[in-house]
Amino acid sequence: MNHDLGIRGLLAAYASGERAPIEVLRAAHARARASDQPAWITLLDWDAVAEHVDRLGPPTAELPLYGIPFAIKDNVDLAGVPTTAACPEFAAVPQHSAFVVDRLIAAGAIPLGKTNMDQFATGLVGTRTPYGACRSVIDERYISGGSSSGSAVVVAAGMVSFALGTDTAGSGRVPAAFNAIVGLKPSLGLLSTRGVLPACRTLDCVSVFALDVVDAARVCAAAAAYDVADPYSRRVAPPGRPARGQRRIGVPPDAQMRFFGDRAAAAAWQIAVEHAAGLGWELIEIDFEPFAAAAGLLYDGGWIAERSAAVGEFVAARPDAVDPVVAEIIGRGTRPSAVDAFRSAYRLAELRRATQADWERIDALLLPTAPTIFTHAEIRADPIGTNAVLGTYTNFVNLMDLSAIAVPAPVRDDGLPFGVTLVGRRDQDGLLIDLAGSWLGEDQAAIDAELGSPTRSSGPSPGETLLAVVGAHLSGLPLNHQLTELGATLAAQTLSAPIYRLYALAGTVPAKPGLVRAADGDSGESIEVEVWRISHAGLGRLIGGVGQPLSIGAIELIDGTTVSGFVCDSRVITSARDITDWGGWRAFVAGGPPAAVAG
């Protein structure tokens, strides 16, 4: 395996002049073209890749992925390139790239092409495709895992630095385990799914495959943004540095662990648990049964109907064009009734509540990514049963609105790959990245650099106060200098409680927003905020320059704490534009120039 494509190493080589993007991309493209793995559905021709490189220009701080080659699972749109979802008869050429692809290209990343997958993202095996089944890069007798099979293989085999997958039931994690790389499945809504062919639309998310945790964090940060045009995009606090201390990690009791007769996997799990204890993590037994019961709902409950909602009409009209196993699974989606769907939703709510007490005792779960690994022959003999086994420790995650990251673990005693997954609550992506970095022994300073500001403040020191800003005082915006000149320091990037509305104020120079608590009966939302530490004297000087309709009042944050912050007189909003749906002032400014609201 050729692993000379780590993002940090490439960026350093570019900065020193040791390597040039055009040389790196040419070599990566040649490796992809020469590979005997059926990992690509569409590999761009070299001229198309070179055009992307030519448009790069010089490296800048606004290009955190400058000249970095990447791949895209073929259910995610790349403008001008067919999206097949591994079904040639379904192929269509999109005019626009998916939102996350646009963001990555804007950050300097260079697409090489579209990767192989389980058809319509239906499977965890990576064999349900007419383009050929990918093989594990560790042992070609074994499957690569799916449905993001090609994306994992092109990263592990050194063809690209990172790749996009999707993850509904574990498709961004199982292939990572079977190819000994990192698979980040972020909180639902952190990465927009606009431009992604749905599998189960309410559960789908875009995932990231990378060679290490730091690279995965950088890609996630570049791709993440609230997308007002995606109804499932959510205002999720950006991953940030968690406060460090002893970690409480949940593990199931031995009696609840299932490895389906695979003794080597069971032994590897015991080594993994010992490794966790050796890191100083406090291991706490939890009841895994509610999680396992939730996993069973994905294909046996009402959610199977979502797969039919996505592509069921095509499958019914063109059964000859569809893999027989995929057609069978999607066809089941017509059987549950609306009553069944509601009953499944009620059951899931009960199971979520059953896990609540455990989540109050732990920071994250540690689990095997998959209980075993199968040969291609074993998959052919039992395509549905083996697939169900692979989802034992993954299927529940999106149903329970959790985040996860899969990382390699010490190989089994038979030499086959084994991986573990850290699972956290929604919005705990930064914590999971930090834990995964510790697991792999990665450079803690590099992880801190990627995570940026902490997700929440540790509180003010004596003589200081915490001040929340929502507009022109945000980092990099026109009035931020007023904070830094007073000695203020950034304490956290987070969200307000979901009880506010944000308005673009007319006639303000520079343009400013107004944060207003939603009136009784009105719906409020969470708004992007930065929390700054500022001295009492500095705050006094700042207040002296604040004029109507703005003032300093109390702002409630998403974690339930209350800090001082800029608020607006609600009487002026009748002449202001409601921009709450943008999720914050920075997103609004990026979407349209502030001058548009100045008059």
Coordinates of C-alpha atoms in Angstrom, one line a residue:
M1 CA 0.0 0.0 0.0
N2 CA 1.3 3.5 -0.9
H3 CA 0.6 5.9 1.9
D4 CA 2.5 9.0 0.7
L5 CA -0.7 11.0 0.3
G6 CA -1.3 12.1 3.9
I7 CA -2.8 15.5 3.8
R8 CA -0.4 17.2 6.3
G9 CA 2.6 15.7 4.5
L10 CA 1.4 16.9 1.1
L11 CA 0.7 20.4 2.3
A12 CA 4.1 20.6 3.9
A13 CA 5.8 19.3 0.7
Y14 CA 3.9 21.9 -1.4
A15 CA 4.8 24.7 1.0
S16 CA 8.5 23.8 0.8
G17 CA 8.5 23.3 -2.9
E18 CA 9.6 19.7 -2.6
R19 CA 6.5 18.6 -4.5
A20 CA 3.9 20.3 -6.7
P21 CA 0.2 19.5 -7.0
I22 CA 0.4 18.7 -10.7
E23 CA 3.0 16.0 -10.0
V24 CA 1.1 14.5 -7.1
L25 CA -2.1 14.4 -9.0
R26 CA -0.5 12.9 -12.0
A27 CA 1.1 10.1 -9.9
A28 CA -2.2 9.5 -8.1
H29 CA -4.1 9.3 -11.3
A30 CA -1.6 6.9 -12.8
R31 CA -1.9 4.6 -9.7
A32 CA -5.7 4.7 -10.0
R33 CA -5.6 3.9 -13.7
A34 CA -3.2 0.9 -13.1
S35 CA -5.1 -0.6 -10.2
D36 CA -6.6 -4.0 -10.6
Q37 CA -9.3 -3.3 -8.0
P38 CA -12.8 -2.5 -9.5
A39 CA -12.8 0.5 -7.2
W40 CA -13.8 3.2 -9.7
I41 CA -17.0 3.5 -11.7
T42 CA -15.8 6.7 -13.4
L43 CA -12.2 7.7 -13.2
L44 CA -11.8 11.2 -14.7
D45 CA -9.5 11.5 -17.7
W46 CA -6.2 13.3 -17.0
D47 CA -7.2 16.5 -18.8
A48 CA -10.2 16.9 -16.6
V49 CA -8.1 16.5 -13.5
A50 CA -5.5 18.9 -14.8
E51 CA -8.1 21.5 -15.4
H52 CA -9.0 21.4 -11.7
V53 CA -5.3 21.8 -10.8
D54 CA -4.9 24.7 -13.2
R55 CA -7.7 26.5 -11.4
L56 CA -6.1 26.3 -8.0
G57 CA -3.9 29.4 -8.1
P58 CA -1.4 30.0 -5.3
P59 CA -1.9 28.3 -1.9
T60 CA -3.7 30.5 0.7
A61 CA -5.2 30.0 4.2
E62 CA -8.6 29.8 2.6
L63 CA -7.5 26.5 0.8
P64 CA -7.0 24.0 3.6
L65 CA -7.1 21.1 1.1
Y66 CA -4.9 22.7 -1.5
G67 CA -4.0 20.2 -4.2
I68 CA -5.3 17.2 -2.2
P69 CA -6.6 14.3 -4.4
F70 CA -10.0 12.8 -3.3
A71 CA -12.7 10.5 -4.5
I72 CA -16.5 10.6 -4.4
K73 CA -18.9 7.7 -3.8
D74 CA -21.1 7.3 -6.9
N75 CA -24.3 8.3 -5.2
V76 CA -22.9 11.8 -4.6
D77 CA -23.0 14.3 -7.4
L78 CA -20.0 15.7 -9.3
A79 CA -21.1 18.2 -11.9
G80 CA -20.8 16.8 -15.5
V81 CA -20.0 13.3 -14.4
P82 CA -22.7 10.5 -14.4
T83 CA -24.1 9.5 -11.0
T84 CA -25.0 5.8 -11.3
A85 CA -25.4 4.6 -7.8
A86 CA -23.9 1.4 -9.3
C87 CA -26.8 0.9 -11.6
P88 CA -25.9 1.9 -15.2
E89 CA -29.5 2.1 -16.3
F90 CA -30.2 4.6 -13.5
A91 CA -27.4 7.0 -14.5
A92 CA -27.9 10.7 -14.9
V93 CA -25.5 13.6 -15.4
P94 CA -26.0 16.3 -12.8
Q95 CA -25.5 19.9 -13.7
H96 CA -24.3 20.8 -10.2
S97 CA -22.1 19.1 -7.7
A98 CA -23.4 18.1 -4.2
F99 CA -23.0 20.8 -1.6
V100 CA -20.2 19.0 0.2
V101 CA -18.3 18.4 -3.0
D102 CA -18.5 22.1 -3.9
R103 CA -17.2 23.0 -0.5
L104 CA -14.2 20.6 -0.8
I105 CA -13.3 21.8 -4.3
A106 CA -13.6 25.4 -3.0
A107 CA -11.1 24.4 -0.2
G108 CA -8.6 23.3 -2.9
A109 CA -9.3 19.5 -3.1
I110 CA -9.0 17.9 -6.5
P111 CA -11.6 15.1 -7.5
L112 CA -10.2 12.1 -9.3
G113 CA -13.5 10.4 -9.9
K114 CA -16.5 8.4 -8.7
T115 CA -16.2 5.1 -6.7
N116 CA -17.8 1.7 -6.7
M117 CA -20.5 0.9 -4.2
D118 CA -23.3 -1.5 -3.2
Q119 CA -26.1 -0.6 -5.6
F120 CA -28.3 2.2 -4.3
A121 CA -26.2 2.1 -1.1
T122 CA -28.1 -1.1 -0.1
G123 CA -25.6 -3.3 1.7
L124 CA -22.6 -3.5 4.0
V125 CA -20.8 -6.0 1.8
G126 CA -19.5 -4.1 -1.2
T127 CA -20.4 -7.0 -3.6
R128 CA -23.8 -5.9 -4.9
T129 CA -22.6 -4.1 -8.0
P130 CA -22.3 -4.8 -11.7
Y131 CA -18.9 -3.1 -11.8
G132 CA -17.2 -6.0 -9.8
A133 CA -16.7 -6.6 -6.1
C134 CA -13.9 -4.7 -4.4
R135 CA -11.5 -6.7 -2.2
S136 CA -10.0 -5.9 1.2
V137 CA -6.5 -4.4 0.7
I138 CA -5.4 -6.6 3.6
D139 CA -6.4 -9.9 2.1
E140 CA -8.1 -10.1 -1.3
R141 CA -10.0 -13.3 -0.4
Y142 CA -12.1 -11.1 1.9
I143 CA -14.7 -8.4 1.1
S144 CA -13.9 -4.7 1.3
G145 CA -17.2 -4.0 3.1
G146 CA -19.9 -1.7 1.8
S147 CA -21.8 0.1 0.7
S148 CA -18.9 2.6 0.3
S149 CA -16.6 -0.1 -0.9
G150 CA -14.6 1.8 -3.6
S151 CA -14.1 4.9 -1.5
A152 CA -12.5 2.9 1.3
V153 CA -10.3 0.9 -1.1
V154 CA -9.0 4.0 -3.0
V155 CA -7.8 5.6 0.2
A156 CA -6.3 2.4 1.7
A157 CA -4.5 1.6 -1.6
G158 CA -2.9 5.0 -1.8
M159 CA -4.8 6.3 -4.8
V160 CA -6.2 9.4 -3.0
S161 CA -5.8 11.2 0.3
F162 CA -9.4 10.9 1.3
A163 CA -12.8 9.9 -0.1
L164 CA -16.4 10.6 0.5
G165 CA -18.8 7.8 1.4
T166 CA -22.3 7.8 2.7
D167 CA -23.5 6.1 5.9
T168 CA -27.0 5.0 6.7
A169 CA -26.4 1.6 8.4
G170 CA -22.6 1.6 8.8
S171 CA -21.4 2.1 5.2
G172 CA -18.9 4.7 6.3
R173 CA -17.5 2.4 9.1
V174 CA -17.5 -1.2 8.0
P175 CA -15.3 -0.6 4.9
A176 CA -12.9 1.4 7.1
A177 CA -12.5 -1.5 9.4
F178 CA -11.9 -4.0 6.6
N179 CA -9.3 -1.8 5.0
A180 CA -7.5 -0.5 8.2
I181 CA -8.3 3.2 7.7
V182 CA -10.3 5.8 9.5
G183 CA -14.1 6.3 8.8
L184 CA -15.8 9.3 10.3
K185 CA -19.6 9.3 10.4
P186 CA -20.5 12.8 11.7
S187 CA -23.6 13.9 13.4
L188 CA -26.7 13.9 11.2
G189 CA -27.0 17.2 9.5
L190 CA -23.4 18.4 10.0
L191 CA -22.6 17.6 6.4
S192 CA -25.3 18.5 3.9
T193 CA -26.9 15.7 1.9
R194 CA -28.1 18.0 -0.9
G195 CA -26.9 16.3 -4.1
V196 CA -26.8 12.8 -2.5
L197 CA -29.1 10.1 -3.8
P198 CA -31.1 9.1 -0.7
A199 CA -31.1 5.6 0.7
C200 CA -33.1 6.4 3.9
R201 CA -33.3 10.2 3.7
T202 CA -34.0 10.8 7.3
L203 CA -31.0 8.7 8.4
D204 CA -28.4 9.3 5.6
C205 CA -25.2 11.2 6.1
V206 CA -22.0 11.9 4.2
S207 CA -19.0 10.2 5.7
V208 CA -15.2 10.6 5.3
F209 CA -12.5 8.0 4.8
A210 CA -9.0 9.1 5.6
L211 CA -5.6 7.7 6.4
D212 CA -5.6 9.1 9.9
V213 CA -7.8 11.0 12.4
V214 CA -6.2 14.4 11.8
D215 CA -6.9 14.2 8.1
A216 CA -10.5 13.1 8.7
A217 CA -11.0 16.1 11.0
R218 CA -9.6 18.5 8.4
V219 CA -11.9 17.2 5.7
C220 CA -14.9 17.3 7.9
A221 CA -14.2 20.9 8.9
A222 CA -13.9 21.9 5.3
A223 CA -17.1 20.2 4.2
A224 CA -19.3 21.2 7.2
A225 CA -21.7 24.1 6.9
Y226 CA -25.3 24.7 7.4
D227 CA -27.1 24.4 4.1
V228 CA -30.3 26.4 4.0
A229 CA -31.5 24.5 0.9
D230 CA -31.2 21.1 2.6
P231 CA -34.2 20.4 4.8
Y232 CA -32.2 17.9 6.8
S233 CA -29.2 20.2 7.4
R234 CA -28.9 21.1 11.0
R235 CA -27.3 23.9 12.9
V236 CA -24.7 21.7 14.6
A237 CA -22.0 23.2 16.7
P238 CA -18.7 22.8 14.7
P239 CA -16.4 20.1 16.1
G240 CA -14.1 21.8 18.7
R241 CA -11.6 20.8 21.3
P242 CA -13.3 19.1 24.2
A243 CA -12.2 19.8 27.8
R244 CA -9.8 17.1 28.6
G245 CA -9.9 14.8 31.6
Q246 CA -10.6 11.2 32.4
R247 CA -12.8 9.7 29.8
R248 CA -15.8 7.5 30.8
I249 CA -16.1 4.9 28.1
G250 CA -19.1 2.5 27.9
V251 CA -18.5 -1.2 26.9
P252 CA -21.1 -4.0 26.8
P253 CA -20.6 -6.9 29.3
D254 CA -19.0 -10.0 27.8
A255 CA -22.4 -11.8 27.9
Q256 CA -23.8 -9.3 25.4
M257 CA -21.0 -9.4 22.9
R258 CA -21.6 -11.4 19.7
F259 CA -18.9 -12.5 17.3
F260 CA -20.8 -15.3 15.5
G261 CA -18.2 -18.0 16.3
D262 CA -15.2 -15.9 15.2
R263 CA -12.8 -16.5 18.0
A264 CA -10.0 -14.4 16.4
A265 CA -12.4 -11.4 16.4
A266 CA -13.4 -12.1 20.0
A267 CA -9.7 -12.2 21.0
A268 CA -9.0 -9.0 19.1
W269 CA -11.8 -7.3 21.0
Q270 CA -10.3 -8.3 24.4
I271 CA -7.0 -6.7 23.3
A272 CA -8.9 -3.6 22.2
V273 CA -10.5 -3.3 25.6
E274 CA -7.2 -3.7 27.3
H275 CA -5.8 -1.0 25.1
A276 CA -8.6 1.4 26.1
A277 CA -7.8 0.7 29.8
G278 CA -4.2 1.3 29.1
L279 CA -5.0 4.8 27.8
G280 CA -6.4 5.6 31.2
W281 CA -10.0 5.5 30.1
E282 CA -12.6 4.5 32.8
L283 CA -14.5 1.6 31.4
I284 CA -18.1 1.4 32.5
E285 CA -20.4 -1.5 31.6
I286 CA -23.6 -0.5 29.9
D287 CA -26.7 -2.4 28.8
F288 CA -26.3 -3.0 25.0
E289 CA -29.7 -4.6 24.5
P290 CA -31.6 -1.3 23.7
F291 CA -29.0 -0.5 21.1
A292 CA -29.2 -3.9 19.6
A293 CA -33.0 -3.8 19.5
A294 CA -32.8 -0.4 17.7
A295 CA -30.4 -1.9 15.2
G296 CA -33.1 -4.5 14.3
L297 CA -35.6 -1.8 13.4
L298 CA -33.6 -0.6 10.4
Y299 CA -34.6 -3.4 8.1
D300 CA -37.4 -5.0 10.1
G301 CA -39.2 -1.8 11.0
G302 CA -40.9 1.1 9.1
W303 CA -37.6 2.5 7.8
I304 CA -37.3 -0.1 5.1
A305 CA -40.1 1.9 3.4
E306 CA -37.7 4.8 3.0
R307 CA -35.6 2.8 0.6
S308 CA -38.7 2.3 -1.6
A309 CA -39.5 6.0 -1.3
A310 CA -36.1 6.8 -2.7
V311 CA -35.8 4.4 -5.7
G312 CA -38.7 2.0 -5.5
E313 CA -40.4 3.2 -8.6
F314 CA -37.3 2.6 -10.7
V315 CA -36.8 -0.8 -9.2
A316 CA -40.4 -1.8 -9.9
A317 CA -40.2 -0.6 -13.4
R318 CA -36.8 -2.0 -14.3
P319 CA -36.2 -5.1 -12.1
D320 CA -33.9 -6.5 -14.8
A321 CA -31.5 -3.6 -14.2
V322 CA -31.2 -4.1 -10.5
D323 CA -29.1 -6.6 -8.4
P324 CA -31.5 -9.3 -7.3
V325 CA -30.7 -8.9 -3.6
V326 CA -31.0 -5.1 -3.8
A327 CA -34.3 -5.5 -5.6
E328 CA -35.6 -7.9 -2.9
I329 CA -34.7 -5.5 -0.1
I330 CA -36.1 -2.4 -1.7
G331 CA -39.2 -4.3 -2.7
R332 CA -39.9 -5.1 1.0
G333 CA -40.4 -1.4 1.5
T334 CA -43.9 -1.5 0.0
R335 CA -45.1 -3.9 2.7
P336 CA -45.1 -1.8 5.9
S337 CA -48.2 0.3 6.4
A338 CA -48.3 3.8 7.9
V339 CA -49.4 2.1 11.1
D340 CA -46.3 0.0 11.1
A341 CA -44.1 3.1 10.5
F342 CA -45.6 4.9 13.5
R343 CA -45.2 1.8 15.7
S344 CA -41.6 1.6 14.7
A345 CA -41.1 5.2 15.6
Y346 CA -42.8 4.7 19.0
R347 CA -40.5 1.7 19.7
L348 CA -37.4 3.7 18.7
A349 CA -38.4 6.5 21.1
E350 CA -38.7 3.9 23.9
L351 CA -35.3 2.5 23.1
R352 CA -33.7 5.9 23.0
R353 CA -35.1 6.7 26.4
A354 CA -33.9 3.3 27.7
T355 CA -30.3 4.4 26.9
Q356 CA -30.6 7.8 28.5
A357 CA -29.3 6.7 31.9
D358 CA -26.2 5.1 30.4
W359 CA -25.4 8.3 28.4
E360 CA -25.5 10.2 31.6
R361 CA -22.7 8.0 32.9
I362 CA -20.5 7.8 29.9
D363 CA -18.8 10.1 27.3
A364 CA -18.7 7.5 24.5
L365 CA -19.3 3.9 23.6
L366 CA -16.5 1.6 22.5
L367 CA -17.6 -1.3 20.2
P368 CA -16.2 -3.6 17.5
T369 CA -16.9 -2.0 14.1
A370 CA -18.0 -5.4 12.8
P371 CA -18.2 -8.7 14.7
T372 CA -16.5 -10.7 11.9
I373 CA -15.3 -10.5 8.3
F374 CA -16.5 -12.7 5.4
T375 CA -14.9 -14.1 2.3
H376 CA -16.5 -13.4 -1.1
A377 CA -17.6 -17.1 -1.1
E378 CA -19.4 -16.7 2.2
I379 CA -21.3 -13.6 0.9
R380 CA -22.4 -15.5 -2.2
A381 CA -23.7 -18.4 -0.1
D382 CA -25.8 -16.2 2.2
P383 CA -26.0 -12.5 0.9
I384 CA -28.7 -11.3 3.3
G385 CA -27.7 -13.2 6.5
T386 CA -24.1 -12.2 6.3
N387 CA -25.0 -8.5 5.7
A388 CA -27.2 -8.5 8.8
V389 CA -24.3 -9.8 10.9
L390 CA -22.1 -7.0 9.7
G391 CA -24.6 -4.4 11.0
T392 CA -24.6 -5.8 14.5
Y393 CA -22.7 -2.8 16.0
T394 CA -23.5 -0.2 13.4
N395 CA -27.2 -0.2 12.4
F396 CA -28.5 1.6 15.5
V397 CA -26.2 4.7 15.3
N398 CA -28.1 6.9 12.9
L399 CA -31.5 5.7 14.2
M400 CA -30.5 6.9 17.6
D401 CA -29.1 10.2 16.2
L402 CA -25.5 9.4 17.3
S403 CA -22.1 10.2 15.9
A404 CA -19.3 7.7 15.4
I405 CA -15.7 7.3 14.2
A406 CA -14.2 3.9 13.1
V407 CA -10.5 3.4 13.7
P408 CA -8.1 0.4 13.1
A409 CA -7.3 -1.8 16.1
P410 CA -4.5 -4.3 16.4
V411 CA -4.8 -7.0 13.7
R412 CA -6.3 -10.3 14.6
D413 CA -4.0 -13.3 15.3
D414 CA -4.8 -14.6 11.9
G415 CA -3.6 -11.4 10.2
L416 CA -7.1 -10.2 9.2
P417 CA -8.1 -6.6 9.9
F418 CA -10.1 -5.6 13.0
G419 CA -11.5 -2.3 13.9
V420 CA -13.3 -0.5 16.7
T421 CA -15.8 2.3 16.7
L422 CA -16.2 5.1 19.2
V423 CA -19.9 6.2 19.3
G424 CA -21.0 9.5 20.9
R425 CA -24.1 11.6 21.2
R426 CA -25.2 14.0 18.6
D427 CA -22.8 17.0 18.3
Q428 CA -20.0 15.2 20.1
D429 CA -17.9 14.9 16.9
G430 CA -15.0 16.9 18.4
L431 CA -14.9 14.6 21.5
L432 CA -14.9 11.5 19.2
I433 CA -12.1 12.9 17.1
D434 CA -10.1 13.6 20.2
L435 CA -10.7 10.1 21.6
A436 CA -9.8 8.4 18.2
G437 CA -6.6 10.4 18.0
S438 CA -5.7 9.2 21.5
W439 CA -6.5 5.6 20.5
L440 CA -4.1 5.7 17.5
G441 CA -1.5 7.7 19.4
E442 CA -1.7 10.6 16.9
D443 CA -0.1 14.0 17.6
Q444 CA -2.3 15.8 20.1
A445 CA -1.2 19.2 19.0
A446 CA -2.2 18.4 15.4
I447 CA -5.6 17.3 16.5
D448 CA -6.0 20.5 18.5
A449 CA -5.1 22.5 15.5
E450 CA -7.8 20.8 13.3
L451 CA -10.5 21.0 16.0
G452 CA -9.8 24.7 16.5
S453 CA -11.7 26.5 19.3
P454 CA -13.3 24.5 22.1
T455 CA -16.9 23.6 21.8
R456 CA -17.7 25.2 25.1
S457 CA -16.0 27.5 27.5
S458 CA -14.5 26.4 30.8
G459 CA -15.7 29.6 32.4
P460 CA -14.2 33.0 33.0
S461 CA -11.2 33.7 35.3
P462 CA -11.5 36.2 38.1
G463 CA -11.9 39.7 36.7
E464 CA -13.3 38.4 33.4
T465 CA -16.7 37.8 31.9
L466 CA -18.0 35.7 29.0
L467 CA -19.4 37.6 26.1
A468 CA -21.4 36.0 23.2
V469 CA -21.2 37.7 19.8
V470 CA -23.4 36.8 16.8
G471 CA -22.5 39.3 14.1
A472 CA -19.8 41.7 12.9
H473 CA -17.7 40.9 16.0
L474 CA -17.2 37.3 14.9
S475 CA -13.7 36.1 14.1
G476 CA -12.6 37.5 10.7
L477 CA -15.5 40.0 10.4
P478 CA -15.2 43.8 10.4
L479 CA -15.6 44.6 14.1
N480 CA -13.7 41.7 15.6
H481 CA -10.7 44.0 16.1
Q482 CA -12.7 45.8 18.8
L483 CA -12.5 42.6 20.9
T484 CA -8.9 41.7 20.2
E485 CA -7.7 45.3 20.9
L486 CA -9.3 45.0 24.3
G487 CA -7.4 41.8 25.0
A488 CA -10.4 39.5 24.6
T489 CA -9.7 35.9 23.7
L490 CA -11.9 33.3 22.0
A491 CA -13.3 30.8 24.4
A492 CA -15.7 28.7 22.3
Q493 CA -17.6 28.4 19.0
T494 CA -21.1 27.1 19.7
L495 CA -24.8 27.7 19.3
S496 CA -27.4 29.6 21.1
A497 CA -30.4 27.8 22.7
P498 CA -33.1 27.2 20.1
I499 CA -35.2 30.1 21.3
Y500 CA -33.9 33.0 19.1
R501 CA -34.5 34.7 15.7
L502 CA -31.8 36.6 13.8
Y503 CA -32.5 39.7 11.7
A504 CA -30.4 41.7 9.2
L505 CA -30.7 45.3 10.4
A506 CA -31.2 48.0 7.8
G507 CA -29.0 51.0 7.6
T508 CA -26.1 49.7 9.8
V509 CA -22.5 50.3 8.8
P510 CA -20.8 47.9 8.8
A511 CA -23.8 45.7 8.3
K512 CA -25.0 44.0 11.6
P513 CA -27.6 41.5 12.7
G514 CA -29.9 41.7 15.6
L515 CA -30.5 38.7 17.9
V516 CA -34.1 38.6 19.3
R517 CA -35.6 36.1 21.7
A518 CA -38.6 34.5 19.9
A519 CA -41.9 35.8 21.1
D520 CA -44.4 33.5 22.7
G521 CA -46.0 31.4 20.1
D522 CA -43.2 31.9 17.6
S523 CA -40.6 29.2 16.8
G524 CA -37.0 30.0 17.7
E525 CA -33.8 28.4 16.4
S526 CA -30.2 27.9 17.4
I527 CA -27.9 30.6 16.1
E528 CA -24.1 30.4 15.6
V529 CA -22.3 32.3 18.3
E530 CA -18.7 32.8 19.5
V531 CA -18.1 33.2 23.2
W532 CA -15.2 35.5 24.2
R533 CA -13.4 36.0 27.5
I534 CA -13.1 39.7 28.2
S535 CA -12.0 41.7 31.2
H536 CA -14.6 43.6 33.2
A537 CA -12.8 46.9 32.2
G538 CA -12.7 45.8 28.6
L539 CA -16.4 45.0 28.6
G540 CA -17.2 48.4 30.1
R541 CA -15.3 50.1 27.3
L542 CA -17.0 48.0 24.7
I543 CA -20.4 48.7 26.1
G544 CA -19.7 52.4 25.8
G545 CA -19.6 52.1 22.0
V546 CA -22.8 50.0 21.6
G547 CA -25.7 52.0 20.2
Q548 CA -29.4 51.3 19.7
P549 CA -31.0 49.1 18.7
L550 CA -28.3 46.8 20.1
S551 CA -27.4 46.4 23.8
I552 CA -25.7 43.9 26.1
G553 CA -28.1 41.4 27.7
A554 CA -28.3 37.7 28.6
I555 CA -28.0 35.0 26.0
E556 CA -28.8 31.3 26.7
L557 CA -26.4 28.8 25.0
I558 CA -27.3 25.4 23.6
D559 CA -25.6 23.7 26.7
G560 CA -28.0 25.5 29.0
T561 CA -25.5 28.1 30.3
T562 CA -26.2 31.8 30.2
V563 CA -23.7 34.5 29.2
S564 CA -23.7 38.2 28.4
G565 CA -24.1 39.0 24.7
F566 CA -25.3 41.4 22.0
V567 CA -29.1 41.4 21.9
C568 CA -31.5 43.6 19.9
D569 CA -34.5 45.7 20.7
S570 CA -37.4 43.7 19.3
R571 CA -39.3 46.8 18.3
V572 CA -37.0 47.3 15.2
I573 CA -37.5 44.0 13.6
T574 CA -40.6 45.1 11.7
S575 CA -38.2 46.8 9.3
A576 CA -35.5 44.1 9.3
R577 CA -35.1 41.0 7.2
D578 CA -35.5 37.7 9.1
I579 CA -32.4 35.6 8.3
T580 CA -32.9 32.9 11.0
D581 CA -32.9 30.1 8.4
W582 CA -29.3 30.9 7.5
G583 CA -28.3 29.7 11.0
G584 CA -26.0 32.6 11.6
W585 CA -24.5 35.9 10.4
R586 CA -21.4 34.3 8.9
A587 CA -23.5 32.0 6.7
F588 CA -25.7 34.9 5.6
V589 CA -22.8 37.0 4.7
A590 CA -21.3 34.2 2.7
G591 CA -24.6 33.7 0.8
G592 CA -25.0 37.4 -0.1
P593 CA -23.1 40.6 0.5
P594 CA -24.0 42.6 3.6
A595 CA -24.4 45.6 1.4
A596 CA -27.7 44.2 0.3
V597 CA -29.3 45.0 3.7
A598 CA -27.6 48.3 4.3
G599 CA -30.3 50.5 2.7

